[in-house]
Protein backbone atom coordinates (compact mmCIF):
# COMPACT_ATOMS: atom_id res chain seq x y z
CA MET A 1 -8.16 -7.90 -3.84
CA LYS A 2 -7.74 -4.29 -3.02
CA VAL A 3 -6.16 -3.02 -0.29
CA GLY A 4 -4.82 0.63 0.07
CA MET A 5 -2.64 1.21 3.20
CA LEU A 6 -2.74 4.80 4.94
CA VAL A 7 0.83 5.25 6.88
CA ARG A 8 2.08 8.64 8.51
CA ARG A 9 5.62 8.44 6.13
CA PHE A 10 6.43 6.69 3.10
CA PRO A 11 9.09 5.26 3.09
CA LYS A 12 10.57 5.16 6.65
CA LEU A 13 13.35 2.90 7.74
CA SER A 14 12.66 2.68 10.66
CA GLU A 15 9.01 1.60 10.07
CA THR A 16 9.41 -2.10 8.53
CA PHE A 17 6.68 -3.92 9.67
CA ILE A 18 4.87 -1.63 7.31
CA LEU A 19 7.23 -2.08 4.59
CA ASN A 20 6.82 -6.56 5.62
CA GLN A 21 2.95 -5.65 5.73
CA VAL A 22 3.24 -4.73 2.19
CA THR A 23 5.81 -6.70 0.71
CA GLY A 24 3.92 -9.59 2.25
CA LEU A 25 0.16 -8.58 1.00
CA VAL A 26 1.78 -8.19 -2.58
CA ASP A 27 3.87 -12.18 -2.36
CA ALA A 28 0.21 -13.10 -1.69
CA GLY A 29 -0.95 -11.13 -5.04
CA ILE A 30 -3.13 -8.79 -3.38
CA ASP A 31 -3.02 -5.21 -4.78
CA VAL A 32 -1.77 -2.75 -2.66
CA ASP A 33 -1.92 1.06 -2.64
CA ILE A 34 0.16 2.95 0.18
CA PHE A 35 -1.44 6.25 0.91
CA ALA A 36 1.15 8.47 2.62
CA TRP A 37 0.78 11.45 4.34
CA THR A 38 4.11 13.39 4.08
CA PRO A 39 7.10 11.34 2.35
CA GLY A 40 9.82 9.77 3.82
CA ASP A 41 13.28 10.22 4.45
CA ASP A 42 14.46 9.04 1.27
CA THR A 43 18.51 9.10 1.73
CA ALA A 44 18.33 5.81 3.75
CA ILE A 45 15.64 3.08 2.43
CA HIS A 46 15.15 -0.63 2.70
CA SER A 47 16.29 -2.35 -0.80
CA ASP A 48 12.81 -3.68 -0.98
CA VAL A 49 11.11 -0.41 -1.12
CA ARG A 50 13.15 -0.34 -4.88
CA THR A 51 12.70 -4.30 -5.73
CA TYR A 52 9.12 -4.31 -5.10
CA GLY A 53 8.54 -1.03 -6.95
CA LEU A 54 6.61 0.78 -4.13
CA PRO A 55 7.38 4.41 -5.09
CA ASP A 56 5.23 3.33 -7.91
CA ARG A 57 2.51 2.47 -5.57
CA THR A 58 2.93 5.07 -3.16
CA HIS A 59 0.27 8.25 -3.48
CA TYR A 60 0.62 11.45 -0.87
CA ILE A 61 -2.84 12.87 0.51
CA GLN A 62 -1.18 15.81 2.08
CA PRO A 63 -1.56 18.84 -0.33
CA PRO A 64 1.71 20.36 -1.74
CA ARG A 65 2.93 23.24 0.96
CA SER A 66 4.17 25.62 -2.38
CA ARG A 67 1.10 28.29 -3.35
CA THR A 68 1.34 27.20 -6.43
CA GLY A 69 1.21 23.54 -5.67
CA ARG A 70 -1.70 23.83 -3.81
CA LEU A 71 -3.57 25.58 -6.41
CA VAL A 72 -2.63 22.41 -8.44
CA ALA A 73 -3.93 20.54 -6.02
CA ALA A 74 -7.07 21.84 -6.03
CA LEU A 75 -7.73 22.44 -9.33
CA GLY A 76 -7.38 18.54 -9.07
CA SER A 77 -9.69 17.81 -6.95
CA TRP A 78 -12.24 19.60 -8.89
CA GLN A 79 -12.50 16.70 -11.20
CA HIS A 80 -14.90 15.48 -8.42
CA PRO A 81 -16.76 18.78 -7.60
CA GLY A 82 -19.36 16.70 -5.43
CA LEU A 83 -16.16 15.40 -3.11
CA VAL A 84 -15.06 19.14 -2.90
CA LEU A 85 -18.65 20.12 -1.66
CA ARG A 86 -19.16 17.38 0.56
CA SER A 87 -15.79 18.53 2.03
CA PHE A 88 -17.05 21.92 3.41
CA ARG A 89 -20.11 19.47 5.28
CA VAL A 90 -17.75 17.12 6.84
CA ARG A 91 -17.42 18.13 10.51
CA GLY A 92 -15.36 20.94 11.50
CA SER A 93 -12.84 18.94 13.61
CA ALA A 94 -12.13 16.37 10.71
CA ARG A 95 -9.10 15.34 10.13
CA PRO A 96 -7.95 16.45 7.65
CA THR A 97 -9.15 19.96 8.94
CA SER A 98 -9.29 22.16 5.75
CA PRO A 99 -11.71 21.44 3.35
CA LEU A 100 -9.83 21.74 0.45
CA ALA A 101 -7.05 19.28 2.18
CA ARG A 102 -9.95 16.66 2.40
CA ALA A 103 -10.80 17.04 -0.84
CA TYR A 104 -7.12 16.61 -2.25
CA ALA A 105 -6.93 13.63 -0.05
CA ALA A 106 -10.12 11.86 -0.72
CA ALA A 107 -9.24 12.33 -4.50
CA THR A 108 -6.03 11.20 -4.26
CA VAL A 109 -7.40 8.10 -2.42
CA LEU A 110 -10.29 7.50 -5.26
CA SER A 111 -7.84 8.68 -8.34
CA GLN A 112 -6.44 4.89 -7.20
CA GLY A 113 -9.47 3.56 -5.69
CA PRO A 114 -11.91 1.70 -5.22
CA HIS A 115 -10.53 -0.61 -2.26
CA ASP A 116 -11.78 -3.47 -0.61
CA ILE A 117 -9.82 -2.82 2.50
CA ILE A 118 -8.44 0.37 4.11
CA HIS A 119 -4.77 -0.31 6.98
CA CYS A 120 -4.77 2.57 8.92
CA GLN A 121 -0.77 2.40 10.71
CA PHE A 122 -2.32 4.01 14.07
CA GLY A 123 -5.10 5.16 15.55
CA GLN A 124 -4.82 8.88 14.47
CA LEU A 125 -4.80 7.25 10.83
CA GLY A 126 -8.01 5.33 11.25
CA LEU A 127 -9.96 9.23 11.71
CA VAL A 128 -8.59 10.43 8.40
CA ALA A 129 -10.31 7.36 7.38
CA MET A 130 -13.34 8.08 9.05
CA THR A 131 -13.42 12.08 7.32
CA LEU A 132 -12.16 9.82 3.43
CA ARG A 133 -15.27 7.43 4.08
CA GLU A 134 -17.95 10.69 5.00
CA LEU A 135 -16.70 12.26 2.25
CA GLY A 136 -17.38 9.05 -0.18
CA ALA A 137 -14.15 7.73 -1.02
CA LEU A 138 -13.79 4.90 0.96
CA PRO A 139 -16.80 2.40 0.08
CA GLY A 140 -14.12 -0.84 1.82
CA ARG A 141 -13.72 -2.16 5.22
CA LEU A 142 -11.72 0.09 7.41
CA ILE A 143 -9.45 -1.56 9.49
CA VAL A 144 -7.12 0.32 12.49
CA ALA A 145 -4.00 -0.50 13.56
CA PHE A 146 -2.81 0.20 17.70
CA ARG A 147 0.61 0.89 18.24
CA GLY A 148 1.55 2.70 21.41
CA ALA A 149 1.29 6.53 21.06
CA ASP A 150 -1.85 6.45 19.58
CA LEU A 151 -3.50 4.82 22.93
CA THR A 152 -1.91 7.32 25.99
CA VAL A 153 -4.87 10.11 24.61
CA ASP A 154 -7.96 10.46 25.71
CA PRO A 155 -10.48 8.73 23.66
CA ASP A 156 -13.41 11.20 23.93
CA VAL A 157 -11.11 13.93 22.32
CA GLU A 158 -9.02 12.28 20.32
CA GLY A 159 -12.68 11.27 18.45
CA TYR A 160 -11.39 7.39 19.10
CA ARG A 161 -15.76 6.46 19.98
CA ALA A 162 -16.76 7.39 17.46
CA LEU A 163 -13.63 5.13 15.58
CA PHE A 164 -14.28 2.61 17.91
CA GLN A 165 -18.43 2.04 16.21
CA GLU A 166 -17.13 2.92 12.70
CA ALA A 167 -14.21 0.51 11.89
CA ASP A 168 -14.71 -3.48 11.00
CA LEU A 169 -10.97 -4.98 12.85
CA PHE A 170 -8.74 -3.30 15.22
CA LEU A 171 -5.42 -4.60 15.43
CA PRO A 172 -3.47 -4.03 18.40
CA VAL A 173 0.03 -5.33 18.22
CA CYS A 174 0.06 -6.77 21.87
CA GLU A 175 -2.85 -8.11 24.54
CA VAL A 176 -1.55 -4.96 26.94
CA PHE A 177 -3.07 -2.75 24.02
CA LYS A 178 -5.65 -4.92 23.39
CA ASP A 179 -7.08 -4.89 27.20
CA ARG A 180 -6.84 -1.36 26.47
CA LEU A 181 -8.22 -0.67 23.66
């Protein structure tokens, strides 16, 4: 089984719950890729990050900020011409919002895939996964964990109603969040 973990930042010392899930999956013999929006602060990281070789399993899906980096990223995305074309057709409010950023993120996921499951840590990342699925980069099951701040938004404004119809499983961290979902 192959699982992709979609997170905001990695590694992030304060998010040991994500680290514990990743290492638990690895210990169970599951192939795990970590797709982080951006790198975390690597000045202080948990020892398991290195022990488990997680930097080698981590792939960043936000395009580089420098012009040169974005150009190189865009050229890399052109290895998937259909993907780039589809990224321009996806709804305008989709996350990531720029067509080339969508293509870059999808190409990054595709380069490691396919995954049987994509586990999104936080509801907003479930929306990113929906976009990647629409682009054809995520054929597997979609699991979304809700942790708190992602439940304080209007579901119509945020786009959660569509996520509730598309995702395969939701994992709230407590009964109160389950009721709210």
